[in-house]
PDB file of C-alpha atoms and ligand atoms in Angstrom:
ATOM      1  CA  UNK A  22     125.042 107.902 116.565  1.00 89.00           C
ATOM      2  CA  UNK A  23     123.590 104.836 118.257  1.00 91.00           C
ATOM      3  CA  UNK A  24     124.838 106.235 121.777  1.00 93.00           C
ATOM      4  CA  UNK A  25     123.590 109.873 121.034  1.00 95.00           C
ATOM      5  CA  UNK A  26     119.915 108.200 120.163  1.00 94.00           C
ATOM      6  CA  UNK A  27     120.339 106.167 123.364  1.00 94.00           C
ATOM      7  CA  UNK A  28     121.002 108.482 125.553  1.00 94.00           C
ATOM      8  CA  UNK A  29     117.861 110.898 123.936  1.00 94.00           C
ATOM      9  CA  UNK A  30     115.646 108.308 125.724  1.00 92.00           C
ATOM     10  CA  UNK A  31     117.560 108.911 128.775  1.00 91.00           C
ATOM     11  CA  UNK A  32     117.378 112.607 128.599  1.00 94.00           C
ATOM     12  CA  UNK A  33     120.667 113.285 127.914  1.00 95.00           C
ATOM     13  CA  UNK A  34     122.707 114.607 124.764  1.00 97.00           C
ATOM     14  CA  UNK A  35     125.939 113.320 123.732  1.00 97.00           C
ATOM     15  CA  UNK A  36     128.373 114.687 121.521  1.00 96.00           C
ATOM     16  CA  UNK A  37     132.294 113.069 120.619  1.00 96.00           C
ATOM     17  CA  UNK A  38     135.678 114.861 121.436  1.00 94.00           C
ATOM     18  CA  UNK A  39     137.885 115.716 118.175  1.00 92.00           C
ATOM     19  CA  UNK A  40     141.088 117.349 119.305  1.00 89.00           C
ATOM     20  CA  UNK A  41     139.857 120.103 121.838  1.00 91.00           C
ATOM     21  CA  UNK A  42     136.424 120.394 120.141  1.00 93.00           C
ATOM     22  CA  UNK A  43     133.304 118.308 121.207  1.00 95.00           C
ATOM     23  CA  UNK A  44     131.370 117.623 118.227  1.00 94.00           C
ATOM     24  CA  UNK A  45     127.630 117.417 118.400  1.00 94.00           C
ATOM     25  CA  UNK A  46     125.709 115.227 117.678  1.00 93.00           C
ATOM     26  CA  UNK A  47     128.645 112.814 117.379  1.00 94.00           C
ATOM     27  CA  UNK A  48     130.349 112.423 113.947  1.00 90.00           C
ATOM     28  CA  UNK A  49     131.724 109.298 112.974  1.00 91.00           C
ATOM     29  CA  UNK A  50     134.806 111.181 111.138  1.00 90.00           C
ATOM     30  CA  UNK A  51     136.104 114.993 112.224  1.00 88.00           C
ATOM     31  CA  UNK A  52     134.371 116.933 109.639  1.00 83.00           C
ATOM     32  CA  UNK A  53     137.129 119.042 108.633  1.00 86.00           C
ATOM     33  CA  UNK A  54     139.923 116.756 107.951  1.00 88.00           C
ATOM     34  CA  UNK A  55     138.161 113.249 107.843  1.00 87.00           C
ATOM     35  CA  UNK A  56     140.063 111.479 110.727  1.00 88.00           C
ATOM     36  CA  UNK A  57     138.091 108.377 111.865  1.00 91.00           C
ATOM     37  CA  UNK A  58     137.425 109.923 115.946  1.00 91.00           C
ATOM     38  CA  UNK A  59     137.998 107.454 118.612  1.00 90.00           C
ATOM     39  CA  UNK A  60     134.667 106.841 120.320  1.00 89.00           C
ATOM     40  CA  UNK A  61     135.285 109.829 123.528  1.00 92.00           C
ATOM     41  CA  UNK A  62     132.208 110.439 124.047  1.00 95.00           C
ATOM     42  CA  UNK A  63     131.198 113.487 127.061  1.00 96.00           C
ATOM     43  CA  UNK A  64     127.570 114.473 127.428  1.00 96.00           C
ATOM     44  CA  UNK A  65     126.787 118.268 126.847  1.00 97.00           C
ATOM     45  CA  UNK A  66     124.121 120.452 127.546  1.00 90.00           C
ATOM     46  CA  UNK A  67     121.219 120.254 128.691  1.00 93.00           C
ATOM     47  CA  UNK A  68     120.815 124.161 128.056  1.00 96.00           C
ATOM     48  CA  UNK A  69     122.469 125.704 125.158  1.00 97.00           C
ATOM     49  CA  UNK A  70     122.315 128.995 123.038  1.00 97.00           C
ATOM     50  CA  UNK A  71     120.669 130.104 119.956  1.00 98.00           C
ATOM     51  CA  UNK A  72     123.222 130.601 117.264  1.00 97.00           C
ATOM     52  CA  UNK A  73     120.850 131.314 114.581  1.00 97.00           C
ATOM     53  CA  UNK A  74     117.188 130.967 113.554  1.00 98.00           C
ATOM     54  CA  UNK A  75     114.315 131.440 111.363  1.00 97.00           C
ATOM     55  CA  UNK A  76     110.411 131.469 112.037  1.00 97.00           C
ATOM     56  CA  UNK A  77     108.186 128.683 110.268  1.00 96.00           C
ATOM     57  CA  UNK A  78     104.903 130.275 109.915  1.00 95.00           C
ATOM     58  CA  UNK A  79     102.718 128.269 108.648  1.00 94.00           C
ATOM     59  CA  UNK A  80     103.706 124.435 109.632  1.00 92.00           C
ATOM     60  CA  UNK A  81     103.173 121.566 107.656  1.00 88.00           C
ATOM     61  CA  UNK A  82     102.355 117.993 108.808  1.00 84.00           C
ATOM     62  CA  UNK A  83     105.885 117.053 108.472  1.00 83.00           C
ATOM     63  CA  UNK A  84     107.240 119.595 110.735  1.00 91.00           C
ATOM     64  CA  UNK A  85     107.660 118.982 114.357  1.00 90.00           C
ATOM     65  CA  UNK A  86     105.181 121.289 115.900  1.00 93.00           C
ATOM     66  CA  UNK A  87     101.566 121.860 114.906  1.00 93.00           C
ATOM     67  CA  UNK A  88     102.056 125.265 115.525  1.00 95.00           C
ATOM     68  CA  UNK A  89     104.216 128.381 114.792  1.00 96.00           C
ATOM     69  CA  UNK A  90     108.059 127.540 116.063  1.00 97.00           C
ATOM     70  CA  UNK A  91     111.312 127.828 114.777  1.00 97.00           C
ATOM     71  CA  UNK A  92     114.037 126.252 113.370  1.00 98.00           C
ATOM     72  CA  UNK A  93     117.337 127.275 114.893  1.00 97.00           C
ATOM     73  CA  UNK A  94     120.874 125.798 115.411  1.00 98.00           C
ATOM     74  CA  UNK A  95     121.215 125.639 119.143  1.00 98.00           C
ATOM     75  CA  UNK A  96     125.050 125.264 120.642  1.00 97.00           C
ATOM     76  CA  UNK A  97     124.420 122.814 123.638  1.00 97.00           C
ATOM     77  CA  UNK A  98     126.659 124.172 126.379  1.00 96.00           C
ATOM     78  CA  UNK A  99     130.186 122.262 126.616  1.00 96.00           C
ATOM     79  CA  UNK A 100     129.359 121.554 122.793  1.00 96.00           C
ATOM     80  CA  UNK A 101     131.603 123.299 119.727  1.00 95.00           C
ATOM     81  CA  UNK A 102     129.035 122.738 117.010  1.00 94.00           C
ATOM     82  CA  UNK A 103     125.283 123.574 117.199  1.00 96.00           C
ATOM     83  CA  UNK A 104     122.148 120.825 116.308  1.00 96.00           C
ATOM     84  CA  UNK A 105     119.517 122.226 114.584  1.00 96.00           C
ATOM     85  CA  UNK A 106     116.224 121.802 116.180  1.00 97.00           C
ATOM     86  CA  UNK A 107     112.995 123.137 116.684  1.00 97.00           C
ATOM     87  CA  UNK A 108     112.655 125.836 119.342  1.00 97.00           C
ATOM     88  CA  UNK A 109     108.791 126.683 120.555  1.00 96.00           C
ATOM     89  CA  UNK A 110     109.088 130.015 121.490  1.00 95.00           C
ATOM     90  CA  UNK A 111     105.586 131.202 121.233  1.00 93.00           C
ATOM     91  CA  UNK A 112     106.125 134.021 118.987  1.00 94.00           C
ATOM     92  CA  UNK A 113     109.057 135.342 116.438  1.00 95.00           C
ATOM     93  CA  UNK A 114     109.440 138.096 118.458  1.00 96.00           C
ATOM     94  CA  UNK A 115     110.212 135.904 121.628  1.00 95.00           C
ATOM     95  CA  UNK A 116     113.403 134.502 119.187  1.00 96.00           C
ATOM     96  CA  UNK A 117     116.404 135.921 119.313  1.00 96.00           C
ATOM     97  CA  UNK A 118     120.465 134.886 118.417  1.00 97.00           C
ATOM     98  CA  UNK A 119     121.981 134.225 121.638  1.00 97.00           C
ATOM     99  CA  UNK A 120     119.280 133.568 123.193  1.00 97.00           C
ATOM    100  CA  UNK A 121     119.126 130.637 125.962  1.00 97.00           C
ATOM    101  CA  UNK A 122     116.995 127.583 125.479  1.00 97.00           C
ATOM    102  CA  UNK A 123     116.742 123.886 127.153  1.00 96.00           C
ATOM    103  CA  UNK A 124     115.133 120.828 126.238  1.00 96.00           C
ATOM    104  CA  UNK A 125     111.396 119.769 126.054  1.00 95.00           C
ATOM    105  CA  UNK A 126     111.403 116.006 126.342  1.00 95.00           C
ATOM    106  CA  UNK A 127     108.647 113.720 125.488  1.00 93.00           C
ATOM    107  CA  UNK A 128     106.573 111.357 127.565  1.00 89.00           C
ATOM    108  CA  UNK A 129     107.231 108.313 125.298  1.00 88.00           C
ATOM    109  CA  UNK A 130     111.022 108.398 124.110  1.00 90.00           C
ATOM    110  CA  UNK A 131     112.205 105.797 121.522  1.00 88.00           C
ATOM    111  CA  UNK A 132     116.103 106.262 121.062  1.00 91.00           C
ATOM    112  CA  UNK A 133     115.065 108.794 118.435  1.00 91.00           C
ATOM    113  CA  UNK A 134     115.477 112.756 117.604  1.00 92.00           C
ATOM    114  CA  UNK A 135     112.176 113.564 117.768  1.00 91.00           C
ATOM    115  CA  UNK A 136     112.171 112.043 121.465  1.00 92.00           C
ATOM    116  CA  UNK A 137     113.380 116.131 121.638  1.00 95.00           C
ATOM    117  CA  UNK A 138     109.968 117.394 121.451  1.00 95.00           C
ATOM    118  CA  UNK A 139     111.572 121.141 121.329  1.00 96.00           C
ATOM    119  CA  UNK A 140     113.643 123.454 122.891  1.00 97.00           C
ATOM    120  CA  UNK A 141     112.020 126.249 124.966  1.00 96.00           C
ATOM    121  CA  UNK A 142     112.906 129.342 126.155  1.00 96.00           C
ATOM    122  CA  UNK A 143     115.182 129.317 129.060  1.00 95.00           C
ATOM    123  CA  UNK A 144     117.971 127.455 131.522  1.00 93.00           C
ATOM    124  CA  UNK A 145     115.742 124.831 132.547  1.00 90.00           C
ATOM    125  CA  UNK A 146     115.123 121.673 130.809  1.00 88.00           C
ATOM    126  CA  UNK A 147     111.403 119.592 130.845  1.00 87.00           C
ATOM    127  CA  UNK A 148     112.111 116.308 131.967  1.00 84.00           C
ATOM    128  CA  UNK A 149     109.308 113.365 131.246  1.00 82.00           C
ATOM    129  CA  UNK A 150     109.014 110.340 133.206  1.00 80.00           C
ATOM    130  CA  UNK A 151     109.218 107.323 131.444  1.00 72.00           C
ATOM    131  CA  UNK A 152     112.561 104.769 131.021  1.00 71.00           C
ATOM    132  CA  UNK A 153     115.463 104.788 129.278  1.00 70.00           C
ATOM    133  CA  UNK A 154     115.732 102.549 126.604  1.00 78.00           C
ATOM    134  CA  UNK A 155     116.396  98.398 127.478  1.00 79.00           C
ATOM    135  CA  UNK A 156     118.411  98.152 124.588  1.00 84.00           C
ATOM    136  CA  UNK A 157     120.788 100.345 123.106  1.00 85.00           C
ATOM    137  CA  UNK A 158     119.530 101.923 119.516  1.00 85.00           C
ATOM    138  CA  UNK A 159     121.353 100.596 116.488  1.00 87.00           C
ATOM    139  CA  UNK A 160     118.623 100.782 113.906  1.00 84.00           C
ATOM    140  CA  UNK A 161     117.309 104.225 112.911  1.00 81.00           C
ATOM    141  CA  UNK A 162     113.743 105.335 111.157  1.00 77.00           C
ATOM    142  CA  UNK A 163     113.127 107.897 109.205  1.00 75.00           C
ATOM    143  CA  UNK A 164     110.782 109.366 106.537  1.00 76.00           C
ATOM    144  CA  UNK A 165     111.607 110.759 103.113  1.00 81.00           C
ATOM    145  CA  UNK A 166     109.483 111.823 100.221  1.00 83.00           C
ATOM    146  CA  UNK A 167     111.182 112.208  96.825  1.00 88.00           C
ATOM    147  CA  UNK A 168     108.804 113.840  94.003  1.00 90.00           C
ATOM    148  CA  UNK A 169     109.881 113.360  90.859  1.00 90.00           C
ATOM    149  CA  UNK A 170     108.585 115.374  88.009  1.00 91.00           C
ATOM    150  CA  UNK A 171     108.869 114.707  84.225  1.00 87.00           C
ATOM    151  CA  UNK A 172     107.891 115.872  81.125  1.00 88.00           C
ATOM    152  CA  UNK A 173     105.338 112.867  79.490  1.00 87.00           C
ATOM    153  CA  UNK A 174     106.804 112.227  76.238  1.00 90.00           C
ATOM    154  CA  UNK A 175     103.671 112.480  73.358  1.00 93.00           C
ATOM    155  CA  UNK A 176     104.448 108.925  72.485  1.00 94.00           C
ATOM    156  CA  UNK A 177     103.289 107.860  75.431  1.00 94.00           C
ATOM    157  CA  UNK A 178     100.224 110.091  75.610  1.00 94.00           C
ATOM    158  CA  UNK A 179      99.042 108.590  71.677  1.00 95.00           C
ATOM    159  CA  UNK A 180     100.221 105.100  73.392  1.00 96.00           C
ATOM    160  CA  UNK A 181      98.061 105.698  76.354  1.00 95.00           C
ATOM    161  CA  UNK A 182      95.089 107.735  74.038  1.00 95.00           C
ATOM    162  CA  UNK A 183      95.031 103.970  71.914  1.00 96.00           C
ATOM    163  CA  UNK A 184      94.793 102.202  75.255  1.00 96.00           C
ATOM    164  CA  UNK A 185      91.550 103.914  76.026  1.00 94.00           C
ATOM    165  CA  UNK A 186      90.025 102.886  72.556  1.00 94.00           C
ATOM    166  CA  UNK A 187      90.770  99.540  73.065  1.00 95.00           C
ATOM    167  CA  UNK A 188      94.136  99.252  70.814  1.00 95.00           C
ATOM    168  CA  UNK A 189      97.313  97.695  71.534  1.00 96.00           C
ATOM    169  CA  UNK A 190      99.654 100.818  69.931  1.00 96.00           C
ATOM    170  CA  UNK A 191     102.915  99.849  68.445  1.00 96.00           C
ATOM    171  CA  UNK A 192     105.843 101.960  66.626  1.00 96.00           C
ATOM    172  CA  UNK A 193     108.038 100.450  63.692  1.00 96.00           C
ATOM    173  CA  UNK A 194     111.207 101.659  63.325  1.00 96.00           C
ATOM    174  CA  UNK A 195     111.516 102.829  59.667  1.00 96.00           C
ATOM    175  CA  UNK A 196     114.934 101.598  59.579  1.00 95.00           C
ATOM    176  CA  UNK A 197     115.840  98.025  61.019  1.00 95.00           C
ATOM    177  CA  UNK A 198     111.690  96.877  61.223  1.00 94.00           C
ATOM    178  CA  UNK A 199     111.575  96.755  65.166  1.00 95.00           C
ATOM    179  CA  UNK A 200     108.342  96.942  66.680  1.00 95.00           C
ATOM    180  CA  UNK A 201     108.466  98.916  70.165  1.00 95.00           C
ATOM    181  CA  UNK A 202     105.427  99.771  72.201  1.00 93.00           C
ATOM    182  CA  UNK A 203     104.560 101.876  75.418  1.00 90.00           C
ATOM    183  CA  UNK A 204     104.996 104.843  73.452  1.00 91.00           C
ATOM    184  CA  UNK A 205     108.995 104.392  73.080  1.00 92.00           C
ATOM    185  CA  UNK A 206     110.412 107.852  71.346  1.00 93.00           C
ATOM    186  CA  UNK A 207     113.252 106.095  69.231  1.00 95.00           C
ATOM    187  CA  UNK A 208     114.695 103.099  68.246  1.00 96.00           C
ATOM    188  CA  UNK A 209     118.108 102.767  70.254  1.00 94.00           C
ATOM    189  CA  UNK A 210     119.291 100.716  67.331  1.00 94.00           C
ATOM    190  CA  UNK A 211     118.878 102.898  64.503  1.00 95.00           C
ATOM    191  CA  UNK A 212     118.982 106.377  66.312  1.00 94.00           C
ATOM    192  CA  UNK A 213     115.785 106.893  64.545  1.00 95.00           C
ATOM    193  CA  UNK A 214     112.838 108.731  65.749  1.00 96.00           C
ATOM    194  CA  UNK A 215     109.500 107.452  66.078  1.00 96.00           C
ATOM    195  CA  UNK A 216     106.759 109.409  65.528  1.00 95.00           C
ATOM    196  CA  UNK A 217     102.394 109.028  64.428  1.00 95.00           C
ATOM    197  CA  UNK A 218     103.867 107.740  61.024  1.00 96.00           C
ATOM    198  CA  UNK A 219     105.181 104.840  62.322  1.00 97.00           C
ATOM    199  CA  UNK A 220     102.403 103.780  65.007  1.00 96.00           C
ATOM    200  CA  UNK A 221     100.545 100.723  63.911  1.00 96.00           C
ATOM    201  CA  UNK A 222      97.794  98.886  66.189  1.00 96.00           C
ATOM    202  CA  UNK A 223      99.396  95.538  67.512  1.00 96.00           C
ATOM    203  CA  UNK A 224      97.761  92.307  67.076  1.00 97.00           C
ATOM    204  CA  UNK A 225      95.591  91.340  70.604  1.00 97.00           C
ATOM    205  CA  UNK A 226      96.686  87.608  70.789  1.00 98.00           C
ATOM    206  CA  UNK A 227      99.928  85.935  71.515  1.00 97.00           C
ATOM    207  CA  UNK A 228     101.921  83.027  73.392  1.00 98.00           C
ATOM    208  CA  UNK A 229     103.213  83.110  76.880  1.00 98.00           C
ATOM    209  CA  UNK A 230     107.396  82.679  75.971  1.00 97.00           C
ATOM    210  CA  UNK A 231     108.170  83.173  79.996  1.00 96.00           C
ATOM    211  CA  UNK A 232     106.545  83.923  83.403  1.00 96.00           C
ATOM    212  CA  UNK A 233     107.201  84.085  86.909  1.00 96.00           C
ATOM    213  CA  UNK A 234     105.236  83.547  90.102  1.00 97.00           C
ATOM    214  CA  UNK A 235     105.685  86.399  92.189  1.00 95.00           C
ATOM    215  CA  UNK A 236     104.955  86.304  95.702  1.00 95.00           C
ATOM    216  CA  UNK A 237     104.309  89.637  96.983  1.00 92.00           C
ATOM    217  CA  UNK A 238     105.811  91.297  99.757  1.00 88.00           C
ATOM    218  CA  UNK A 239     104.223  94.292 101.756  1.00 83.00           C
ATOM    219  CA  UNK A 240     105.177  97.553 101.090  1.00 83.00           C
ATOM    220  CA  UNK A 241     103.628 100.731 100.689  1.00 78.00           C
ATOM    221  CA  UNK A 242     101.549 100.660  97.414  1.00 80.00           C
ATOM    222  CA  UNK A 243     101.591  97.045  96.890  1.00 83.00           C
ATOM    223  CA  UNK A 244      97.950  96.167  96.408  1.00 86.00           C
ATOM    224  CA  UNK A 245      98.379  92.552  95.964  1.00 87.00           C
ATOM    225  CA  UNK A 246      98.337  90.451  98.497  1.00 91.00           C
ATOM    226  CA  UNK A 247      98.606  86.920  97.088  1.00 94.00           C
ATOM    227  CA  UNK A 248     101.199  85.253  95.162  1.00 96.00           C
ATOM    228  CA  UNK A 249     100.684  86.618  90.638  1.00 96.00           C
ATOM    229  CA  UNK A 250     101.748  85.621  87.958  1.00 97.00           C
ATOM    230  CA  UNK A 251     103.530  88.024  85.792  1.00 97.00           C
ATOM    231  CA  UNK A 252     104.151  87.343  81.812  1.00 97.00           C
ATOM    232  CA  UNK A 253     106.172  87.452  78.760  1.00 97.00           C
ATOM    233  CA  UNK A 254     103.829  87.574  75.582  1.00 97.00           C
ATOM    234  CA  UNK A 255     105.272  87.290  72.023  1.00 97.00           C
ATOM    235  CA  UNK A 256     102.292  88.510  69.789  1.00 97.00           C
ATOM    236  CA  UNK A 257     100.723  86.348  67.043  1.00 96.00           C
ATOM    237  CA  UNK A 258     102.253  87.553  63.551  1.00 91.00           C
ATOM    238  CA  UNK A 259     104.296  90.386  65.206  1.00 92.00           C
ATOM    239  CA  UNK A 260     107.836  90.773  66.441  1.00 91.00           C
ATOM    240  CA  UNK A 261     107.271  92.225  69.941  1.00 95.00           C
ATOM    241  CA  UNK A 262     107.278  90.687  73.058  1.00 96.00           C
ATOM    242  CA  UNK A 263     105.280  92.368  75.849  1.00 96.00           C
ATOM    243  CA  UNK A 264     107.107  91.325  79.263  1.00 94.00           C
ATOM    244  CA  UNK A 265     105.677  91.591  82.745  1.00 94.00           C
ATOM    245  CA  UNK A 266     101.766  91.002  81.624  1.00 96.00           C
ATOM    246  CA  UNK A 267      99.113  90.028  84.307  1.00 96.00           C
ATOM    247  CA  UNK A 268      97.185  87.093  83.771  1.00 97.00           C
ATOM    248  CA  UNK A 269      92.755  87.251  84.405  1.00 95.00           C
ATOM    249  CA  UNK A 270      91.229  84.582  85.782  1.00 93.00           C
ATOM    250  CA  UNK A 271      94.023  82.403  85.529  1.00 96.00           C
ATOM    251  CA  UNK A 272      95.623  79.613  88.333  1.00 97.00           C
ATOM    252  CA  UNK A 273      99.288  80.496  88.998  1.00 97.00           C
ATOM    253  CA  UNK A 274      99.711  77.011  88.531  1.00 96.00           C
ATOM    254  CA  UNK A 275      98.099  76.739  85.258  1.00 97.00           C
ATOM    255  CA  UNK A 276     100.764  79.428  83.194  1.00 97.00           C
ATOM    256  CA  UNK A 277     102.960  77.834  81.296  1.00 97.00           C
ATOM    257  CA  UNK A 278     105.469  78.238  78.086  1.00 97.00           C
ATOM    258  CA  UNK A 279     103.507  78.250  75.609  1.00 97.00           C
ATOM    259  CA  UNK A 280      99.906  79.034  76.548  1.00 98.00           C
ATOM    260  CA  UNK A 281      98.300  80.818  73.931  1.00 98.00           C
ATOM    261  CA  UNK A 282      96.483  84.238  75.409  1.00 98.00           C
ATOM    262  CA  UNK A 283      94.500  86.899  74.887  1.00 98.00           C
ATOM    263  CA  UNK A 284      94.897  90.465  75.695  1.00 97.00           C
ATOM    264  CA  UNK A 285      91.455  91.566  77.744  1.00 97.00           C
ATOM    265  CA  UNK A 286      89.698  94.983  77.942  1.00 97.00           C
ATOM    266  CA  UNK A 287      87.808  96.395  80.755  1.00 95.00           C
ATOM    267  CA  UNK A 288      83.961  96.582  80.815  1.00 93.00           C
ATOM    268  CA  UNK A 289      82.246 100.191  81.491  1.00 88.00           C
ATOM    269  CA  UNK A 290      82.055  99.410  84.962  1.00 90.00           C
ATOM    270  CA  UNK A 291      85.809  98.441  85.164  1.00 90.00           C
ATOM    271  CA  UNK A 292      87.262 101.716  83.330  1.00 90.00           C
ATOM    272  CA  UNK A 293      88.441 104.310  85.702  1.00 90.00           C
ATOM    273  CA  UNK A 294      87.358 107.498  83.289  1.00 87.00           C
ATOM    274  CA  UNK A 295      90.375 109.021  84.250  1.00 89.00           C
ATOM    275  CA  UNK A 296      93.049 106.519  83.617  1.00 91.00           C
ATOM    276  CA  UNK A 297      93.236 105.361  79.948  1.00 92.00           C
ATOM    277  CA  UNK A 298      95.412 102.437  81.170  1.00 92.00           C
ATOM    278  CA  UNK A 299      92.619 100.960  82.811  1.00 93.00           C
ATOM    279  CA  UNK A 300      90.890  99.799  79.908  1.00 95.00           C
ATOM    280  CA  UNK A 301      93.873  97.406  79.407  1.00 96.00           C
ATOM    281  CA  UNK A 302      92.927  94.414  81.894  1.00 95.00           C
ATOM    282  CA  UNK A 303      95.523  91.650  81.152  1.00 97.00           C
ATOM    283  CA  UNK A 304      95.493  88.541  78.950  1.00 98.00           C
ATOM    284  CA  UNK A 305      93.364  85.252  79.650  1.00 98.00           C
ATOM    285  CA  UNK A 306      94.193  82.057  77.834  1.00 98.00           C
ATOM    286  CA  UNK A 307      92.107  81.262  74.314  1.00 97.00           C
ATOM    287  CA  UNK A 308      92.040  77.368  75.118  1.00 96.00           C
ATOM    288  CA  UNK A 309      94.107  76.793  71.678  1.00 97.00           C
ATOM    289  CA  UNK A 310      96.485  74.050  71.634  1.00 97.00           C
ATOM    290  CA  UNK A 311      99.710  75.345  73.187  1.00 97.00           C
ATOM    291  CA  UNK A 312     102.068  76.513  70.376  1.00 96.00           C
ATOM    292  CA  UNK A 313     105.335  74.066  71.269  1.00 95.00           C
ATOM    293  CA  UNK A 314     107.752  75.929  68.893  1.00 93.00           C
ATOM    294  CA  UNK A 315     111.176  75.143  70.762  1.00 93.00           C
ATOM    295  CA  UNK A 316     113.574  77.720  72.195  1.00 92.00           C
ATOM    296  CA  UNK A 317     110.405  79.812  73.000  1.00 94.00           C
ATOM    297  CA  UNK A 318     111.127  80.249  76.196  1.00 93.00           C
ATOM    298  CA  UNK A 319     113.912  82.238  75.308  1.00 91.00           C
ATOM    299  CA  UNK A 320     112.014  85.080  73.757  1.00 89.00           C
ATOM    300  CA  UNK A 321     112.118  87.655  76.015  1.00 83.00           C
ATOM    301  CA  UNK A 322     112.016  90.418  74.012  1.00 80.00           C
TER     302      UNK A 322
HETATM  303 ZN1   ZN B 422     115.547 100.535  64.091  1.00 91.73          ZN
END
């Protein structure tokens, strides 16, 4: 694959011989029984035939083209299998199976598929200037989007609701006494459900049994930008350890075992009306003598 994106910059498409067939773009194993291919590779194309295709409409940002085109499997000539690629045609009625088509290269090529800006109608292909690639490609890009969609369990709607008021909402198993919170629907011990019945409001003060310093790295949706500390709080007369807690106003360097802490609530200005959640700011210390009860530090849950 690294030589076929290579040789995209260069205006040229490769595919791999597999017995008598030339496979395209090259496949690491023949697809049909598996065999690892020696690396044979022959350059195809650059014209090639329209084996199949459907018209896209209405694009969408992710798509290729802008504009009306379609998607079609195109075998490159001196190729046995056909890459699927755009083909801007114009018009649906300008599409047709068997049709020929040749490359549309970009100006700016990067080792990369979408160096092919499309395949248009006819034998001849649309060469760009611009270089081929100093280095050889052997890292690849790409974007994905996963949605995932699921149901919201009521639990964690009441859980949320409570948040908005100002309550810390907890649920007591009925059979073995655990406290649970974030709206869990069952205790995994007991097999027992939990429903309104067993809610209780949680106390709003605790002790800080664990933390860690996290130094954040980019990524797409990370917001901080300097190093946080994140918490483990075992409540005051309560069971129930909340884990991964932000800290307010507090010096990384200041959290430690023991720290006795407060949970804090957001002022008007802070709540986002349309995220309960946001009422819930994070926990600040009290200034109480640190509670030095040993093996607290193992209390992570
Ligand atoms: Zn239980």
């Amino acid at each position: 694959m690294g030589a076929f994106m290579t040789a995209l910059a260069d205006q040229r498409f490769l595919g791999i011989r597999s017995g008598d067939r030339v496979i395209v773009p090259p496949h690491e194993w023949d697809p049909d029984t598996g065999v690892e291919l020696a690396v044979d590779l022959v350059e195809v194309g650059p014209a090639g035939t329209v084996e199949t295709w459907c018209w896209v409409d209405k694009p969408t940002s992710q798509h290729p083209l802008q504009h009306a085109f379609a998607w079609a499997l195109v075998k490159l000539d001196g190729a046995d299998t056909a890459i699927m690629h755009a083909v801007d045609a114009g018009s649906a009625d300008a599409m047709s199976t068997g049709m020929r088509v040749a490359p549309r290269w970009k100006q700016e090529r990067h080792g990369h598929i979408t160096d092919l800006d499309a395949f248009i109608p006819g034998e001849t292909a649309e060469t760009n200037d611009g270089s081929a690639l100093a280095e050889p490609v052997t890292m690849m890009d790409y974007n994905a989007t996963i949605t995932y969609t699921t149901p919201v369990p009521t639990n964690l709607v009441r859980y949320e609701q409570a948040t908005g008021e100002g309550r810390l909402l907890g649920l007591q198993c009925p059979g073995c006494g655990r406290l649970y919170t974030q709206g869990k629907g069952f205790c995994p011990i007991d097999c027992v459900e939990l429903t309104p019945e067993h809610e209780i409001t949680l106390p709003e003060t605790g002790v800080i049994t664990n933390y860690t310093i996290i130094t954040p790295t980019p990524y797409p949706g990370q917001t901080e930008t300097e190093p946080f500390a994140r918490v483990h709080v075992l409540l005051d007369g309560a069971e129930i350890v909340l884990g991964y807690q932000g800290m307010v106003d507090t010096p990384n360097d200041s959290v430690r075992v023991g720290m006795k802490v407060a949970a804090v609530w957001a002022s008007p200005a802070e709540r986002d009306e349309n995220d309960p959640m946001s009422n819930f700011v994070g926990w600040v210390p009290t200034g109480e003598p640190d509670d030095t009860t040993p093996g607290l530090v193992n209390r992570l849950n």
